[in-house]
XYZ file of C-alpha atoms in Angstrom:
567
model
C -20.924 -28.730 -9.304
C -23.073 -31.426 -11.421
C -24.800 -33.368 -9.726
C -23.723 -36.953 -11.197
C -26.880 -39.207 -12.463
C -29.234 -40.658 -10.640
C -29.559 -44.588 -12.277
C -32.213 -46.477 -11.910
C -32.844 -50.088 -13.204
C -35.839 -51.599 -14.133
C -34.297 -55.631 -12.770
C -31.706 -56.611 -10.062
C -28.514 -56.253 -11.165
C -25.434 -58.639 -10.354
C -21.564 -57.420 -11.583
C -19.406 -60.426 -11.666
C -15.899 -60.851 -12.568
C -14.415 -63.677 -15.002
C -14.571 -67.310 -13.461
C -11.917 -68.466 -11.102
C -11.202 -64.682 -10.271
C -8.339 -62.280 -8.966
C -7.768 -59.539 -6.871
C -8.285 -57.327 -9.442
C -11.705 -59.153 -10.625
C -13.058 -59.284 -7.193
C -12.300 -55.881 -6.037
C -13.793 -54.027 -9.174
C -16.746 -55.442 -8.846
C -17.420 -54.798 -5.448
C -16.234 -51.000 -5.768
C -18.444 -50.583 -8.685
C -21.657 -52.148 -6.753
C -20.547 -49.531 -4.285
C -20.707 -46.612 -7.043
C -24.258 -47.698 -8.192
C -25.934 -47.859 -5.301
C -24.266 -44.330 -4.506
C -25.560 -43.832 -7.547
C -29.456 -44.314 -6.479
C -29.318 -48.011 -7.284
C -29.750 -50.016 -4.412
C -30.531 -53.529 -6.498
C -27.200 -53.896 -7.413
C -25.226 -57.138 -5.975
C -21.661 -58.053 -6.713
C -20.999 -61.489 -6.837
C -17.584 -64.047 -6.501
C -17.510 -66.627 -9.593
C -16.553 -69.867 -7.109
C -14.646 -69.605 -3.881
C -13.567 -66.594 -2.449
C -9.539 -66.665 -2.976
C -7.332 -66.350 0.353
C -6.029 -63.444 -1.423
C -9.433 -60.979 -2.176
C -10.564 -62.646 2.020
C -7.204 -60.860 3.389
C -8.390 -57.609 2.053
C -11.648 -57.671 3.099
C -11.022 -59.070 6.876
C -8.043 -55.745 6.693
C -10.752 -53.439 5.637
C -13.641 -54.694 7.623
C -15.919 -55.341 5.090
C -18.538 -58.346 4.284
C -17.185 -60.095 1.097
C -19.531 -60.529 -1.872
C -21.967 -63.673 -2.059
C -20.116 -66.484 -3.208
C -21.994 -68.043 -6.889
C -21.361 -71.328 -8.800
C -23.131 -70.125 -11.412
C -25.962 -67.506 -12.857
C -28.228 -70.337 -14.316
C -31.992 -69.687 -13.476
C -33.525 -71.393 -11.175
C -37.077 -72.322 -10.527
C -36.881 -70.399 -6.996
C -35.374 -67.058 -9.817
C -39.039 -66.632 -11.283
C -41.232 -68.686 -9.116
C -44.199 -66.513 -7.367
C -43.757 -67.069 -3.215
C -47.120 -65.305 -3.227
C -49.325 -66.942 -5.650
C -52.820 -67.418 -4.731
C -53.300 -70.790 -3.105
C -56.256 -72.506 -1.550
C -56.493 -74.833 1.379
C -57.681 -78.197 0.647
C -60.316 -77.558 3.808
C -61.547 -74.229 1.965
C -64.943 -74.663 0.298
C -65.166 -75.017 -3.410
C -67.713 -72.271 -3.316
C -64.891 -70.052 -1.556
C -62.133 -71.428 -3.936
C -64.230 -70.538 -6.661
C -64.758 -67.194 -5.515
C -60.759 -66.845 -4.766
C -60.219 -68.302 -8.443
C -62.271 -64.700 -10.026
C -61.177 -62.669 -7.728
C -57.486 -63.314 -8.386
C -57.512 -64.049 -12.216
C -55.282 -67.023 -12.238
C -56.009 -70.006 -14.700
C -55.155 -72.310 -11.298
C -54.303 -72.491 -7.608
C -52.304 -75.027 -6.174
C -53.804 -76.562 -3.256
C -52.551 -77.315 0.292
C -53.149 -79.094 3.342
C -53.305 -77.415 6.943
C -49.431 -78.207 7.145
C -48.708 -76.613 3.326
C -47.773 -79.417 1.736
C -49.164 -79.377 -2.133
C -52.133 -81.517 -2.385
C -52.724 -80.600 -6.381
C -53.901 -78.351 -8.808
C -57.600 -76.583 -8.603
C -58.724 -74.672 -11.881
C -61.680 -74.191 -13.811
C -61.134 -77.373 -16.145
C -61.180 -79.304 -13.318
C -64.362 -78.388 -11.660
C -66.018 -78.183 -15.520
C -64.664 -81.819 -15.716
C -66.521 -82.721 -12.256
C -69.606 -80.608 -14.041
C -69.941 -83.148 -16.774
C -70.207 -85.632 -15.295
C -73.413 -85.819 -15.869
C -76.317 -88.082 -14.003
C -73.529 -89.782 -11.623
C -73.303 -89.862 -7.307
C -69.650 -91.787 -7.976
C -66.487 -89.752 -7.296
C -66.104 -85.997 -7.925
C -69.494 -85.425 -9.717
C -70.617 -81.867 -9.055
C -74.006 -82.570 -10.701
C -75.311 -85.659 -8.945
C -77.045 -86.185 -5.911
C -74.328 -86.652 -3.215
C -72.333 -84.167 -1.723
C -69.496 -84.715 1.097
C -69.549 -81.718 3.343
C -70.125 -80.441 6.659
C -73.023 -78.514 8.565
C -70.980 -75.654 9.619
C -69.626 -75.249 5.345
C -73.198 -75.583 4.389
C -74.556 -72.787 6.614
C -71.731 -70.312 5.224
C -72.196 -71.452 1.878
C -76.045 -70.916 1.998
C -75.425 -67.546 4.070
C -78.100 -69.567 6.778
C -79.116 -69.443 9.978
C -79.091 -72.386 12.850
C -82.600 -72.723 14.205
C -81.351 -75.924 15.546
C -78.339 -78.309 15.558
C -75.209 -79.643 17.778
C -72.628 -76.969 17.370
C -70.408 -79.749 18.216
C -70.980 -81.992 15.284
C -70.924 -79.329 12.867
C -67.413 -79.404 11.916
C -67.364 -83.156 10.534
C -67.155 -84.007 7.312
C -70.440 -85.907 6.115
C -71.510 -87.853 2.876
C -74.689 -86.603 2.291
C -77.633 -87.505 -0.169
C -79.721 -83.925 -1.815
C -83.336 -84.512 -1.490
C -85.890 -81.402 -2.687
C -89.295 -81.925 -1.160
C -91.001 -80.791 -4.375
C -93.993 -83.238 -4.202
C -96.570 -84.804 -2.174
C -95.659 -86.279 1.394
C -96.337 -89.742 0.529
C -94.789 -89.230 -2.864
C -91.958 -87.927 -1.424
C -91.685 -90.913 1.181
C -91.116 -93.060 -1.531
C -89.046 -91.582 -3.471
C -86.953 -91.262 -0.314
C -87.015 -94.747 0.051
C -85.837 -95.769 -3.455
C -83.184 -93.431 -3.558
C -81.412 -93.070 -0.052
C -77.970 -93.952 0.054
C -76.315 -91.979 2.324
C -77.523 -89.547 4.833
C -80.011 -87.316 3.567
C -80.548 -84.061 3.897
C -83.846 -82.187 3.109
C -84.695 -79.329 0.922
C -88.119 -78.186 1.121
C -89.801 -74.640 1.536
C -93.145 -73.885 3.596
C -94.417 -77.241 3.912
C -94.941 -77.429 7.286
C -96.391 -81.097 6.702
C -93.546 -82.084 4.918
C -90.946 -80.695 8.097
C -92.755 -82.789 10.166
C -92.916 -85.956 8.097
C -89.378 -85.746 7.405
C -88.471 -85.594 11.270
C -89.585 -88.862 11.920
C -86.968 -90.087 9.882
C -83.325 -90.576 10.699
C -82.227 -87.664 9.233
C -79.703 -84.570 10.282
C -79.910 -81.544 7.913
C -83.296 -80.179 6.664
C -82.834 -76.605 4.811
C -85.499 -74.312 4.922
C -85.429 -71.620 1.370
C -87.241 -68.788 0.805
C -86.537 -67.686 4.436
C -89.723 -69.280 5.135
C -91.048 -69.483 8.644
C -90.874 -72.340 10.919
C -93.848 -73.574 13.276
C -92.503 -74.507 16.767
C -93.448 -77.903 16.844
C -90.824 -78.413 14.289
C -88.457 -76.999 15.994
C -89.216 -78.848 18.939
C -89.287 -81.441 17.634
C -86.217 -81.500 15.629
C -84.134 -80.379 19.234
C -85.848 -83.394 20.394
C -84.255 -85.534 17.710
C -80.950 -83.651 17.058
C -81.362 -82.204 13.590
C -79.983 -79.439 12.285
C -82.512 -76.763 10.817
C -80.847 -74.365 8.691
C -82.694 -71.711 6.891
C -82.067 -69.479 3.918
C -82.903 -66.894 1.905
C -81.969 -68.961 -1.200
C -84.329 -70.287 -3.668
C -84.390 -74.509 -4.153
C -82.665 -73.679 -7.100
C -79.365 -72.149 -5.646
C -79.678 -74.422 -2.369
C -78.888 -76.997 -5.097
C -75.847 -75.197 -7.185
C -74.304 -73.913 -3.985
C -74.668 -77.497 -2.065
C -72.636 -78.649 -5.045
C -69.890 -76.348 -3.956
C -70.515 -76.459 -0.370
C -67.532 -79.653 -0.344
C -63.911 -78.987 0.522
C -61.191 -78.084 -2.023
C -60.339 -81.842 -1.243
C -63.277 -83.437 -2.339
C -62.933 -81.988 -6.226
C -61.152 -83.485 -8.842
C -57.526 -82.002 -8.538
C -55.107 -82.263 -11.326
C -52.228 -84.134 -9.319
C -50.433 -84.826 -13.102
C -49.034 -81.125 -13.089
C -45.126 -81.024 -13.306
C -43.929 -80.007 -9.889
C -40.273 -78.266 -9.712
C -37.617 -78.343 -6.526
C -36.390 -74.671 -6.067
C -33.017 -75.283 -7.393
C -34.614 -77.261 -10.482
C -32.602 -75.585 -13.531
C -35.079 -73.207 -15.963
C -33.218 -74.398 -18.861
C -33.512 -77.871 -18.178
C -37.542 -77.349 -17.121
C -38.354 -75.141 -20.081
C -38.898 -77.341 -22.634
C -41.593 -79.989 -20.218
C -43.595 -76.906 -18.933
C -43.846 -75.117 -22.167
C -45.088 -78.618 -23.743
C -47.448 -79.040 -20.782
C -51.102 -78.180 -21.035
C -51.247 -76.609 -17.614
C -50.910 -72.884 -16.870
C -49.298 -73.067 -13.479
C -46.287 -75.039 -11.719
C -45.798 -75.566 -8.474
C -42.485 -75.515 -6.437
C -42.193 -77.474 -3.477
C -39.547 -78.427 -0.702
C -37.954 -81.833 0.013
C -40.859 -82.186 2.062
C -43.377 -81.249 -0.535
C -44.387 -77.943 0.953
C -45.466 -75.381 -1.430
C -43.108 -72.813 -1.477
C -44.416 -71.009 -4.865
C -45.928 -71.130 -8.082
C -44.576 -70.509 -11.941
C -46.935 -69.384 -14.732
C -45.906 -70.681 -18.081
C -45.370 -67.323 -18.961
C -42.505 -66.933 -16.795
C -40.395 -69.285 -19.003
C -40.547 -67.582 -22.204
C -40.217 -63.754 -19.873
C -37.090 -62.054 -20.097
C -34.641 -62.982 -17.201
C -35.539 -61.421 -13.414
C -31.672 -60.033 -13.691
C -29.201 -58.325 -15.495
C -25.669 -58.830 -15.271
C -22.471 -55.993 -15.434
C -19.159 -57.497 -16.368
C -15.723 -56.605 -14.637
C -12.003 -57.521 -15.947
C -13.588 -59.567 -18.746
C -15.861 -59.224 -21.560
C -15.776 -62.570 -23.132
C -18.873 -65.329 -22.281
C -16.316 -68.492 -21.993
C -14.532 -66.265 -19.255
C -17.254 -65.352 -17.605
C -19.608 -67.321 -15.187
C -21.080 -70.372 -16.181
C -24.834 -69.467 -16.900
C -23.706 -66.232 -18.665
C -24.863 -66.635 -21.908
C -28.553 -66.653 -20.399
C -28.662 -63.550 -18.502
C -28.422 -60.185 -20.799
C -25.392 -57.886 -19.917
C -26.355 -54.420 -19.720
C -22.244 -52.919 -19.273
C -18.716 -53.986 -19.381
C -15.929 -52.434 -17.647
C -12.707 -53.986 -18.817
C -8.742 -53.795 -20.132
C -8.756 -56.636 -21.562
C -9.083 -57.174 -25.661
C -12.503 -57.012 -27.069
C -13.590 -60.256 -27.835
C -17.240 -60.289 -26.704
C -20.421 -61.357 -29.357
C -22.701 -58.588 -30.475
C -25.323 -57.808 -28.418
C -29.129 -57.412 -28.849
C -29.287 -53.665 -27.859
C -26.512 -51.467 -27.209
C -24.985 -51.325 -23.582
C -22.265 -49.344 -21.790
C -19.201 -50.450 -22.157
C -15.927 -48.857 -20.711
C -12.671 -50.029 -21.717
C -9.019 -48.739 -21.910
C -5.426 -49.963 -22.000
C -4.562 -49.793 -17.846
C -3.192 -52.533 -16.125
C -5.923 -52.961 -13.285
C -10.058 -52.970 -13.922
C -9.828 -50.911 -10.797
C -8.107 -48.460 -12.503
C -11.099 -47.579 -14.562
C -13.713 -48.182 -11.944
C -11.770 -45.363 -9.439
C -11.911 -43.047 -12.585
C -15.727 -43.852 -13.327
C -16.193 -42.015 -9.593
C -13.809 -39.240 -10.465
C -16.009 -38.816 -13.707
C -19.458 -38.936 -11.465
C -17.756 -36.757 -9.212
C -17.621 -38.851 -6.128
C -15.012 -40.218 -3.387
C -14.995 -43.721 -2.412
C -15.133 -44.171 1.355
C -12.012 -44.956 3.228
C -12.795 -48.557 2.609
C -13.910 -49.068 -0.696
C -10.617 -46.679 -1.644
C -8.256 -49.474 0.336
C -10.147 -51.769 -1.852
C -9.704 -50.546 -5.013
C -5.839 -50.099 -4.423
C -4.935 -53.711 -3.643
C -6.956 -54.766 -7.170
C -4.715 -52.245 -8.485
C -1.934 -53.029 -7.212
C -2.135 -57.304 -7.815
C -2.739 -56.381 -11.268
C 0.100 -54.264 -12.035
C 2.816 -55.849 -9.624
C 2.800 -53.016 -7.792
C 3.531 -51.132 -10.779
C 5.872 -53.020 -12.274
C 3.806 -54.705 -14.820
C 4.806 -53.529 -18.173
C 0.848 -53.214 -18.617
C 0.997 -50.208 -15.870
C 0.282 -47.095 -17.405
C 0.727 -43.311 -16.165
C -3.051 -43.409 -15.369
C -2.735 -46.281 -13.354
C -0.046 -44.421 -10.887
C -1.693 -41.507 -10.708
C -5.190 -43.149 -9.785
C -3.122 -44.976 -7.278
C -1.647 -41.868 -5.707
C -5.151 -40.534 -5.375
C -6.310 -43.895 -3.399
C -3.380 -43.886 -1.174
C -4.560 -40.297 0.267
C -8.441 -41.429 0.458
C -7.649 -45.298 2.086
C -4.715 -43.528 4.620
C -2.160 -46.788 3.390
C 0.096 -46.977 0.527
C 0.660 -49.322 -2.023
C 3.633 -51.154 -0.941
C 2.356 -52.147 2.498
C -0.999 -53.561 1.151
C 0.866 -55.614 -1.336
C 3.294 -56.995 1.499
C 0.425 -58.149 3.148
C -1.169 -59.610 -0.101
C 1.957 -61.275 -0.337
C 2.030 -62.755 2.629
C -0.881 -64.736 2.066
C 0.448 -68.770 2.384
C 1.657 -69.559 -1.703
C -0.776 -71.380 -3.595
C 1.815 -74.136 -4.244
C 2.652 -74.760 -0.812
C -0.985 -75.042 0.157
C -3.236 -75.859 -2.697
C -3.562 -78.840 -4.641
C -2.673 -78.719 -8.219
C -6.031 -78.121 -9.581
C -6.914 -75.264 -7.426
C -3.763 -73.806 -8.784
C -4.417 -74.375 -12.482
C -8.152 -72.683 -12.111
C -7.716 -70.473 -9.725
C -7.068 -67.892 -12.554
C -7.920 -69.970 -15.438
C -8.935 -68.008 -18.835
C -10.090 -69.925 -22.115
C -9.708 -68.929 -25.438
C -10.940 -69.701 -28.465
C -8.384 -68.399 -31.612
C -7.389 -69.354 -35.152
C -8.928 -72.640 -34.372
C -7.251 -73.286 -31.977
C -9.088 -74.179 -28.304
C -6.990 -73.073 -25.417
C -6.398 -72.144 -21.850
C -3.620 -69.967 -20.208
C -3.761 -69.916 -16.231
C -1.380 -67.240 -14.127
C -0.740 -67.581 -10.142
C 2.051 -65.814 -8.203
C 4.613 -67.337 -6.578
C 7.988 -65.960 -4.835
C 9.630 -69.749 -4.719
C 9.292 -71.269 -8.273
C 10.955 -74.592 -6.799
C 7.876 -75.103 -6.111
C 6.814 -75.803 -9.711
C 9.807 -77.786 -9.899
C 8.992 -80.375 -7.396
C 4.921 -80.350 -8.223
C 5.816 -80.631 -11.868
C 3.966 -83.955 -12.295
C 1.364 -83.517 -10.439
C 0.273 -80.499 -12.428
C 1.310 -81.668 -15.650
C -1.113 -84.942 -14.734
C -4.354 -82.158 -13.902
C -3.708 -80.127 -17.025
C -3.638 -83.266 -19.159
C -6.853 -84.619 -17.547
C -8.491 -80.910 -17.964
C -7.068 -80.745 -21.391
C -9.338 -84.394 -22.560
C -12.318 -83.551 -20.901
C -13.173 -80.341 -22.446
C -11.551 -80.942 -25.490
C -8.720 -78.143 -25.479
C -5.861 -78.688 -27.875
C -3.382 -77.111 -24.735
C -2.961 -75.765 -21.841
C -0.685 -73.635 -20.201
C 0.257 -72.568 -16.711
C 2.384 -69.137 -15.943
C 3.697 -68.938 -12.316
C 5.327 -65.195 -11.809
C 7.648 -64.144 -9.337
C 6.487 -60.589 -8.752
C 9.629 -59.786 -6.505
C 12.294 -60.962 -9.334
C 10.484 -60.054 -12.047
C 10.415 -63.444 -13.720
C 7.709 -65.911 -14.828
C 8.084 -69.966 -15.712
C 5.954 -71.791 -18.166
C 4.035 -75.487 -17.696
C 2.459 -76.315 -21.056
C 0.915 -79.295 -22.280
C -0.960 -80.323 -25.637
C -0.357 -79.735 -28.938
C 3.378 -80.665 -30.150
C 3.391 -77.916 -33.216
C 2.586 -74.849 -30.551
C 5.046 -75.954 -27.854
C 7.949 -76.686 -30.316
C 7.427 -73.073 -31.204
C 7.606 -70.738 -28.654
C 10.358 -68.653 -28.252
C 11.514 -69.172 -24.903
C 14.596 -71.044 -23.437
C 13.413 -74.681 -21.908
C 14.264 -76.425 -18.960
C 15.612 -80.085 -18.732
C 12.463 -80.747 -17.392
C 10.537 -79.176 -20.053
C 9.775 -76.205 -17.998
C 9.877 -72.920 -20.278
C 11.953 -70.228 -18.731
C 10.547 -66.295 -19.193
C 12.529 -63.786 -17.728
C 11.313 -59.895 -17.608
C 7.618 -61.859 -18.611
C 4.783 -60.704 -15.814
C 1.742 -60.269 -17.829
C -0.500 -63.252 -19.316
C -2.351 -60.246 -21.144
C -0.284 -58.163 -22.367
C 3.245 -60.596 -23.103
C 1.910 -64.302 -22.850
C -1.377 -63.934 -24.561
C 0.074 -62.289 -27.839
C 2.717 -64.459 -28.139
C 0.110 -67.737 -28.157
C -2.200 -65.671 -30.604
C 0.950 -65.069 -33.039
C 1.905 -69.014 -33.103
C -1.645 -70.366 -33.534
C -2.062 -67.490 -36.251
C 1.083 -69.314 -37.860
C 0.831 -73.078 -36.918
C -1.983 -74.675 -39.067
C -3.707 -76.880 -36.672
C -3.141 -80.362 -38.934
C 0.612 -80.036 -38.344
């Protein structure tokens, strides 16, 4: 036999059903996630569009299986492209050390943290060059006068020194210290000292020995000795005696002085703290526009607490998505999830009309006129040669069987009973038992409030100018809609002003009798003509009607195709 193909994809993939899904919806999805990663694709997730209905939760607590993740929505998110392992530097790091880090990684920045993570600001090469210019000053951040803030135990690593004397215990503190090269005469030297001494000094000199001693009868701390020079014992007597720290090198004056510079913490620089900073669930759309107008290179993402938690590169918001998406038992964007239209679909499976935009590049789509998605998706592993497991076979049948009314849909086809036959032998149940469990489920309107019925299987359309929405639940007692009559018409009404529908209808079906009922509010012209007998209380009557698709749907599409809207 053929071995079927091995997929691959080069992005996580999610397969989602319409918003406010079915059986059907929920169940295809999941059984085709199943087939792909049988397939060789393990990043493949199927996902819920809202709340998992009672309904799709029965069949996976009868079946033992985990039901998918739950989604609002596929909009981006910061935490979607963010970078949990972009370089960052501790604020206690050296700058010589961050500086290194910066090269050795490539990034145009690093956000900065404290010993407890929280972001601190932004370290990157403008920053130190705008530290570097300023030129001639010991104020602030200046990397280019004569005070440095540092410790002894940073300065020896940055200098690559030895200790020929010093308190180990008073290394660690941070110091303000003033740069002094002993490049002249002792008594020169003194007072130039003198003048200039601000802060604690700390002596540069080579193999003066006259000048090591001079300097040790001052209060001083730090004397660095370059050029590896050698040290007479007297001076290091005598600096034990006194408590100062000898350190020597094998650094020139010249790089004592650069790397001094850079022998501060990441803390002491000049951080950019103006750099947008993002929560995780920050939208991408909404960010977009302010990072790509932003002169920075890198944004950081931070907790409630202000913990880093990752970084973005501008780049990221102009990449392609991190995801694709696969649709089941829909193919049009208003059905589908809200955030759709911003991830690219890469295959439909559907049998449903085509109404879906053109895409960028050309994607697999599998359609045909059955009355269950799961229909098709049990075929696709027929076709790839394959057997569901026990489980995802029991799974498949109660999508199929929802969708067709256990077959008595007048969108059931031949294909869909014989597919159904086959899932009965591989899932060890047949069709009528699953749906008299399904059915059993508590009726959504003795249980659910009146807009959880209208959107629980809500579908929007978008024909002959017309801007409407047709929702379909089951229901063996329709004096239920009777009594909640009101109360729904009141939700439709308030769903029909706020997004600007011109009307909205709601089916309830009675599976067992065969018969369906119409709610329908909005525009006067399409109501006066349908074709259906009418209640006294304005309540459309449908008998042998069981299918929004394939009787409902046509029928609206024929009267807005004949009804010009300004009626």
């Amino acid at each position: 036999m053929e071995l079927p193909m091995i997929l691959h994809y080069d992005r996580p993939v999610l397969i989602s059903g319409h918003r406010n899904p079915d059986v059907d919806s929920i169940m295809s999805a999941y059984a085709l996630a199943a087939l792909k990663r049988a397939l060789g694709c393990e990043k493949v997730t199927p996902i819920c569009p809202g709340i998992l209905p009672d309904r799709a939760a029965w069949v996976f607590r009868h079946f033992n299986l985990p039901p998918p993740q739950s989604r609002n929505d596929v909009y981006l998110r910061m935490t979607d492209i963010m970078k949990t392992d972009y370089p960052r530097v501790s604020s206690e790091l050296s700058l010589f050390d961050a500086v290194r880090k910066l090269k050795d990684t490539g990034v145009p920045a690093m956000p900065v943290v404290d010993a407890d993570g929280v972001y601190q600001g932004t370290l990157s090469p403008f920053t130190l060059l705008a530290d570097l210019l300023n030129i001639g000053s010991d104020e602030g951040q200046s990397l280019t006068g004569r005070t440095i803030a540092s410790s002894i135990s940073m300065i020896r690593k940055v200098l690559d020194a030895e200790s020929l004397t010093g308190d180990s215990g008073a290394d660690e503190a941070l110091r303000t210290f003033d740069v002094f090269v002993a490049a002249m005469s002792p008594e020169f030297f003194d007072r130039h000292l003198d003048s200039s001494m601000r802060n604690e000094p700390a002596i540069i000199v080579g193999d003066r020995p006259e000048i090591h001693l001079r300097v040790l009868q001052r209060p001083i701390k730090l004397l660095i000795i370059t050029g590896n020079c050698p040290v007479e014992s007297s001076v290091i007597e005598l600096a034990t005696f006194r408590k100062v720290t000898i350190l020597r090198t094998n650094c020139d004056s010249a790089t004592v002085i650069r790397r001094l510079k850079f022998s501060s913490p990441v803390c002491a620089a000049s951080l950019n703290r103006k750099v947008p900073v993002f929560a995780p669930d920050d939208m991408v759309r909404e960010t977009r526009v302010q990072a790509l107008a932003s002169p920075d290179d890198v944004f950081p993402v931070c907790d409630h607490d202000g913990r880093l938690l990752g970084a973005v590169p501008q780049t990221a918001f102009t990449a392609p998505p991190p995801y694709s998406m696969i649709l089941v038992d829909h193919n049009e964007i208003s059905q589908g999830i809200p955030g759709l239209e911003e991830i690219p679909v890469i295959e439909v499976v559907d049998h449903h009309r085509i109404g879906m935009k053109p895409t960028m590049e050309p994607i697999k789509f599998t359609a045909d006129v059955v009355g269950s998605t799961c229909t098709l998706v049990a075929g696709m592993y027929r076709s790839a040669g394959l057997r569901p497991t026990k489980e995802i076979a029991g799974v498949l049948l109660c999508g199929l069987v929802t969708d067709t009314l256990l077959y008595q849909s007048p969108t059931t086809t031949a294909q869909d009973r014989a597919i159904g036959t086959w899932l009965e032998k591989i899932a060890g149940c047949d069709s009528g038992s699953l749906m008299n469990g399904l059915m059993q489920i508590d009726s959504p309107l003795a249980v659910k409030s009146s807009l959880e019925v209208i959107n629980a299987d809500r579908k929007n359309y978008e024909e002959n100018v017309y801007k409407f929405a047709l929702s379909q639940v089951e229901e063996n007692n329709l004096e239920l809609l009777h009594r909640r009559r009101d109360e729904l018409l009141n939700d439709m009404n308030g769903i029909l002003a706020k997004e600007g529908l011109d009307f909205i209808a709601l089916l309830v079906t009675d599976p067992v009798r065969g018969n369906s009922e119409l709610l329908i509010t909005g525009a006067a012209p399409i109501i006066r003509a349908l074709p259906y007998g009418k209640r006294s209380d304005g309540i459309f009557r449908l008998p042998g009607v069981l299918s929004r698709k394939k009787q409902l749907l046509p029928q609206i599409l024929a009267i807005t195709a004949a009804v010009p809207k300004n009626l």
